[in-house]
C-alpha positions as a printed NumPy array, in Angstrom:
array([[  7.735,   6.977, -31.544],
       [  5.931,   7.222, -34.902],
       [  4.261,   3.903, -34.171],
       [  3.103,   5.231, -30.823],
       [  1.319,   8.159, -32.434],
       [ -0.092,   5.898, -35.148],
       [ -1.664,   3.668, -32.494],
       [ -3.237,   6.688, -30.794],
       [ -4.536,   8.121, -34.088],
       [ -6.069,   4.788, -35.077],
       [ -7.689,   4.498, -31.655],
       [ -9.044,   8.018, -31.956],
       [-10.477,   7.223, -35.384],
       [-12.359,   4.308, -33.844],
       [-14.281,   6.618, -31.484],
       [-17.965,   7.348, -32.094],
       [-18.616,  10.232, -34.488],
       [-20.89 ,  11.984, -32.005],
       [-18.05 ,  12.584, -29.554],
       [-17.448,  16.254, -30.345],
       [-16.752,  17.515, -26.87 ],
       [-12.996,  17.496, -26.134],
       [-13.309,  16.094, -22.615],
       [-15.638,  13.384, -23.846],
       [-13.223,  12.527, -26.651],
       [-10.353,  12.279, -24.166],
       [-12.404,  10.042, -21.886],
       [-13.486,   7.773, -24.729],
       [ -9.95 ,   7.471, -26.043],
       [ -8.629,   6.717, -22.571],
       [-11.302,   4.078, -21.972],
       [-10.575,   2.455, -25.334],
       [ -6.809,   2.286, -24.731],
       [ -7.299,   1.216, -21.099],
       [ -9.389,  -1.769, -22.138],
       [ -6.716,  -2.684, -24.662],
       [ -4.08 ,  -2.465, -21.928],
       [ -5.825,  -4.524, -19.242],
       [ -6.766,  -7.2  , -21.788],
       [ -3.183,  -7.537, -23.02 ],
       [ -1.53 , -10.816, -21.933],
       [  0.667, -10.346, -18.883],
       [  3.865, -11.217, -20.719],
       [  3.156,  -8.577, -23.378],
       [  2.627,  -5.538, -21.16 ],
       [  4.568,  -3.658, -18.531],
       [  4.777,  -5.306, -15.085],
       [  2.887,  -3.125, -12.622],
       [  3.753,  -3.038,  -8.925],
       [  2.011,  -1.437,  -5.966],
       [  3.806,  -0.022,  -2.902],
       [  1.718,   0.63 ,   0.222],
       [  3.185,   2.958,   2.832],
       [  3.171,   2.827,   6.604],
       [  0.912,   5.166,   8.573],
       [ -0.797,   3.24 ,  11.364],
       [ -4.578,   3.261,  11.127],
       [ -4.364,   5.942,   8.418],
       [ -2.844,   3.207,   6.282],
       [ -6.255,   1.567,   6.077],
       [ -6.815,   4.057,   3.257],
       [ -4.96 ,   1.462,   1.154],
       [ -8.111,  -0.673,   1.189],
       [ -9.983,   2.102,  -0.601],
       [ -7.126,   2.439,  -3.075],
       [ -7.213,  -1.284,  -3.83 ],
       [-10.988,  -1.243,  -4.259],
       [-10.885,   1.455,  -6.938],
       [ -7.848,  -0.022,  -8.716],
       [ -9.417,  -3.477,  -8.762],
       [-12.764,  -2.203, -10.039],
       [-10.901,  -0.436, -12.857],
       [ -9.09 ,  -3.655, -13.765],
       [ -5.661,  -2.274, -12.854],
       [ -3.129,  -5.121, -12.842],
       [ -1.145,  -5.638,  -9.645],
       [  1.663,  -8.   , -10.582],
       [  3.671,  -7.581,  -7.378],
       [  3.044,  -5.851,  -4.079],
       [  4.973,  -4.45 ,  -1.134],
       [  3.82 ,  -2.82 ,   2.073],
       [  5.22 ,  -1.391,   5.281],
       [  3.49 ,  -1.551,   8.678],
       [ -0.262,  -1.163,   8.002],
       [  0.623,  -1.338,   4.311],
       [  2.08 ,  -4.796,   4.998],
       [ -1.134,  -5.869,   6.746],
       [ -3.348,  -4.771,   3.841],
       [ -0.877,  -5.85 ,   1.169],
       [ -0.341,  -9.351,   2.554],
       [ -4.088,  -9.914,   2.785],
       [ -4.604,  -8.833,  -0.814],
       [ -1.599, -10.859,  -1.98 ],
       [ -3.051, -13.903,  -0.182],
       [ -6.208, -13.614,  -2.255],
       [ -8.536, -11.994,   0.268],
       [-11.284, -10.036,  -1.502],
       [-11.445,  -6.32 ,  -0.79 ],
       [-14.763,  -6.904,   0.987],
       [-12.945,  -9.116,   3.502],
       [-10.347,  -6.396,   4.091],
       [-13.205,  -3.998,   4.85 ],
       [-14.596,  -6.49 ,   7.374],
       [-11.241,  -6.687,   9.129],
       [-11.184,  -2.914,   9.494],
       [-14.74 ,  -2.805,  10.809],
       [-14.178,  -5.547,  13.391],
       [-10.556,  -5.317,  14.538],
       [-10.017,  -4.183,  18.125],
       [ -6.914,  -3.304,  20.178],
       [ -6.9  ,  -6.768,  21.811],
       [ -6.499,  -8.312,  18.346],
       [ -3.137,  -6.57 ,  18.274],
       [ -2.075,  -7.045,  21.902],
       [ -3.71 ,  -8.242,  25.1  ],
       [ -1.637,  -5.577,  26.832],
       [ -3.193,  -2.518,  25.198],
       [ -5.876,  -2.24 ,  27.891],
       [ -5.548,  -0.534,  31.249],
       [ -4.056,  -3.66 ,  32.881],
       [ -1.327,  -3.832,  30.26 ],
       [ -0.526,  -0.16 ,  30.639],
       [ -0.251,  -0.665,  34.412],
       [  2.306,  -3.427,  33.772],
       [  4.249,  -0.998,  31.592],
       [  4.275,   1.681,  34.274],
       [  5.158,  -0.665,  37.16 ],
       [  7.325,  -3.261,  35.457],
       [  8.767,  -1.225,  32.603],
       [  7.93 ,  -4.012,  30.157],
       [  6.617,  -3.175,  26.693],
       [  3.422,  -4.92 ,  25.549],
       [  3.699,  -7.868,  23.165],
       [  2.066,  -7.889,  19.709],
       [  1.915, -11.7  ,  19.669],
       [ -1.891, -11.594,  19.536],
       [ -1.642,  -9.891,  16.175],
       [  0.54 , -12.651,  14.776],
       [ -2.111, -15.171,  15.815],
       [ -4.774, -13.018,  14.158],
       [ -2.681, -12.843,  10.976],
       [ -2.052, -16.588,  10.985],
       [ -5.794, -17.153,  10.813],
       [ -6.378, -14.391,   8.266],
       [ -3.553, -15.502,   5.942],
       [ -4.257, -19.219,   6.53 ],
       [ -0.752, -19.873,   7.79 ],
       [  0.827, -19.205,   4.382],
       [  4.456, -18.391,   3.724],
       [  5.22 , -15.257,   1.717],
       [  6.456, -17.314,  -1.228],
       [  3.09 , -19.126,  -1.343],
       [  0.942, -15.993,  -1.665],
       [ -1.014, -15.434,  -4.881],
       [  0.874, -12.228,  -5.712],
       [  4.64 , -11.76 ,  -5.159],
       [  4.963,  -9.825,  -1.902],
       [  7.601,  -8.322,   0.383],
       [  7.598,  -6.221,   3.556],
       [ 10.39 ,  -4.517,   5.535],
       [ 11.198,  -4.458,   9.242],
       [ 14.178,  -3.086,  11.162],
       [ 16.6  ,  -4.858,  13.495],
       [ 16.612,  -2.57 ,  16.524],
       [ 20.052,  -3.886,  17.574],
       [ 21.855,  -2.93 ,  14.366],
       [ 19.542,  -0.49 ,  12.579],
       [ 19.534,  -2.757,   9.507],
       [ 16.566,  -3.006,   7.192],
       [ 15.332,  -6.591,   6.982],
       [ 13.257,  -7.26 ,   3.864],
       [ 11.005, -10.302,   4.11 ],
       [ 10.527, -12.011,   0.735],
       [  9.987, -15.521,   2.108],
       [  9.112, -17.294,   5.342],
       [  6.033, -17.084,   7.585],
       [  3.843, -14.242,   6.306],
       [  2.156, -13.62 ,   9.662],
       [  5.456, -13.186,  11.498],
       [  6.877, -10.931,   8.773],
       [  3.833,  -8.659,   8.778],
       [  3.752,  -8.516,  12.577],
       [  7.411,  -7.451,  12.561],
       [  6.773,  -4.844,   9.862],
       [  4.064,  -3.149,  11.957],
       [  5.647,  -3.698,  15.379],
       [  5.785,  -0.074,  16.553],
       [  9.068,   0.714,  18.377],
       [  8.612,   2.013,  21.913],
       [  5.008,   0.743,  21.876],
       [  5.534,  -3.032,  21.5  ],
       [  8.442,  -5.239,  22.489],
       [ 10.652,  -6.296,  19.541],
       [  9.798,  -9.453,  17.612],
       [ 12.513, -12.071,  18.048],
       [ 13.395, -13.907,  14.823],
       [ 16.687, -15.622,  13.939],
       [ 18.753, -13.655,  16.458],
       [ 17.103, -10.449,  15.271],
       [ 15.096,  -7.982,  17.347],
       [ 12.596,  -6.608,  14.848],
       [ 10.49 ,  -3.452,  14.927],
       [  8.3  ,  -1.472,  12.509],
       [  9.716,  -1.171,   8.988],
       [  8.446,   2.389,   8.731],
       [ 11.565,   3.507,  10.578],
       [ 13.772,   2.541,   7.61 ],
       [ 11.459,   2.089,   4.608],
       [  8.213,   4.015,   5.023],
       [  7.197,   3.64 ,   1.371],
       [  8.769,   0.454,  -0.099],
       [  9.185,   1.474,  -3.743],
       [ 12.668,  -0.049,  -4.143],
       [ 11.359,  -3.312,  -2.71 ],
       [  8.593,  -3.644,  -5.315],
       [ 11.039,  -2.807,  -8.098],
       [ 13.295,  -5.566,  -6.793],
       [ 10.357,  -7.944,  -7.227],
       [ 10.313,  -7.036, -10.914],
       [  7.966,  -4.048, -11.19 ],
       [  8.635,  -1.78 , -14.172],
       [  5.859,   0.668, -13.346],
       [  5.225,   1.486,  -9.675],
       [  2.044,   2.906,  -8.185],
       [  2.577,   4.191,  -4.636],
       [ -0.212,   4.68 ,  -2.084],
       [  0.652,   7.273,   0.553],
       [ -1.827,   8.397,   3.248],
       [ -0.806,  11.794,   4.633],
       [ -1.615,  13.191,   8.055],
       [ -2.542,  16.795,   8.73 ],
       [ -0.762,  17.568,  12.008],
       [ -1.9  ,  21.174,  12.32 ],
       [ -4.963,  20.557,  14.496],
       [ -3.947,  17.593,  16.679],
       [ -1.512,  17.763,  19.607],
       [ -0.366,  14.434,  21.169],
       [ -1.617,  14.021,  24.725],
       [  0.239,  10.865,  25.85 ],
       [  3.796,   9.527,  25.794],
       [  2.739,   6.838,  23.332],
       [  1.138,   9.416,  21.054],
       [  4.325,  11.501,  21.095],
       [  6.457,   8.463,  20.212],
       [  4.134,   7.587,  17.355],
       [  4.091,  11.178,  16.095],
       [  7.906,  11.353,  16.046],
       [  8.13 ,   8.079,  14.133],
       [  5.453,   9.259,  11.74 ],
       [  7.225,  12.541,  10.966],
       [ 10.533,  10.742,  10.459],
       [  8.779,   8.345,   8.11 ],
       [  7.284,  11.212,   6.139],
       [ 10.791,  12.616,   5.625],
       [ 11.993,   9.231,   4.386],
       [  9.276,   9.125,   1.73 ],
       [ 10.744,  11.94 ,  -0.357],
       [ 13.311,   9.728,  -2.067],
       [ 10.825,   6.869,  -2.498],
       [  8.2  ,   9.16 ,  -4.013],
       [ 10.729,  10.313,  -6.618],
       [ 11.306,   6.692,  -7.636],
       [  7.626,   5.838,  -8.096],
       [  5.868,   6.375, -11.429],
       [  2.58 ,   7.498,  -9.906],
       [  1.788,   8.472,  -6.313],
       [ -1.706,   8.468,  -4.822],
       [ -1.579,  10.914,  -1.912],
       [ -4.52 ,  10.559,   0.463],
       [ -5.076,  13.327,   3.022],
       [ -6.306,  11.672,   6.208],
       [ -6.93 ,  14.391,   8.829],
       [ -7.406,  13.831,  12.553],
       [ -6.714,  10.08 ,  12.618],
       [ -3.92 ,   9.073,  14.966],
       [ -1.775,   5.973,  14.459],
       [ -3.785,   3.661,  16.783],
       [ -7.249,   5.129,  16.25 ],
       [ -8.937,   1.817,  15.315],
       [-12.475,   3.207,  15.316],
       [-11.666,   5.395,  12.313],
       [-10.336,   2.675,   9.998],
       [-13.418,   2.756,   7.721],
       [-13.124,   6.56 ,   7.448],
       [ -9.549,   6.192,   6.187],
       [-10.656,   3.627,   3.598],
       [-13.437,   5.921,   2.357],
       [-10.896,   8.703,   1.886],
       [ -8.733,   6.265,  -0.058],
       [-11.642,   5.537,  -2.393],
       [-12.377,   9.224,  -3.009],
       [ -8.807,  10.224,  -3.808],
       [ -8.041,   7.188,  -5.978],
       [-11.249,   7.679,  -7.936],
       [-10.307,  11.34 ,  -8.438],
       [ -6.838,  10.592,  -9.834],
       [ -7.76 ,   7.375, -11.676],
       [ -8.013,   8.999, -15.141],
       [ -4.53 ,  10.501, -14.711],
       [ -3.131,   7.165, -13.562],
       [ -4.699,   5.351, -16.503],
       [ -3.316,   7.835, -19.023],
       [  0.159,   7.689, -17.492],
       [  0.196,   3.885, -17.405],
       [ -1.152,   3.594, -20.96 ],
       [  1.571,   5.903, -22.335],
       [  4.276,   4.178, -20.29 ],
       [  3.151,   0.791, -21.596],
       [  3.096,   1.934, -25.243],
       [  6.625,   3.313, -24.908],
       [  7.725,   0.129, -23.154],
       [  6.365,  -2.067, -25.934],
       [  8.004,   0.087, -28.583],
       [ 11.318,  -0.142, -26.746],
       [ 11.036,  -3.913, -26.513],
       [ 10.564,  -4.349, -30.299]])
C-alpha cells in the first residue's frame, strides 16, 4: 500500500502550483490519474465490464450511459445486457457508434418489434387467444447487427433469456446475435416464446434483470452496472398488458438487489413516467442516462482509479 500512496503523492506533486482550491486540486489529480489509467495497455490494467439491466423502453437510458462513458475514455472490455440492455449492448458490442444507437431510438416503431402490436394484432389475441410474434424484431436486429454471431462481435458479449418450460436461465455467449437478443427481450405474456433448440424462450429479465454475474464470467474484474429505475407512484396501469409488464418489472427490481451488491459501481437512473413499451419516449430515457452518468462520473473515475492501483499492486 505504501507504493499506492507514493504514486498518488507524486501525481499530486505534478499538479500546477496555482491549484490552491481543494476541489480544483481533487479534480486535477483525478484527471491526471484517469489519463494515466485509460492510456495504460489493456493487459496492464484491470479488465472493466459493463452490465446493462432490463427495463423496457426505460432501458434506452443505457445509450446515454454509453455516450458519457465513451466520451470519458472509459474502457469497456466485456459487456452483458438483459432485454433492452441486450439490444443496446449487442449494438455497441457489434461496433455501432453511439450516434447510430440514438438513431435507432428515434426511428424505431412498434411494427419493428411485431406486426401484431397494432389493433389488428390485438384483435387476433382477443379472438384467437394467440400471442403476437416478435419475429419482426429479429429481422430488424439481423440488419442492425449485420447477421453476426455473438462470438464475432467486437466486444465479448452475453445476454440471458429464460426457458418458459423449465424456468432455467439460458445465457447466450455464442450463436446468432439477433436471435439471442430477441429472446432476451421477448416479454412473457406479451409475445409468444422464441423457439430455439427445443427451448421456449422469454425475456431474461425474469431470471437475470441485471447480468452482473454474466459479465464477471466473461472475465470482468471491475463491473459497472447501469440500472434505470421507474417511479411507480404516479402511474397506474390501464390495460392487461400494462399490468403484466408492471408485475414483471417489479419482480425484476427485486432480483436486482443481489446483483447490485456484486457490482463495483452502479449508475442508477431515475426514469419517471415511462412505461415498458412507450417507444415515443426513448430519447427522453437516453437524455436522463446522460445526465445521471455525467453527474456520477467523477465518483466512478475515482473508484476505478483506486481499484486499478490496488489491483496492480496485488499483481506485483
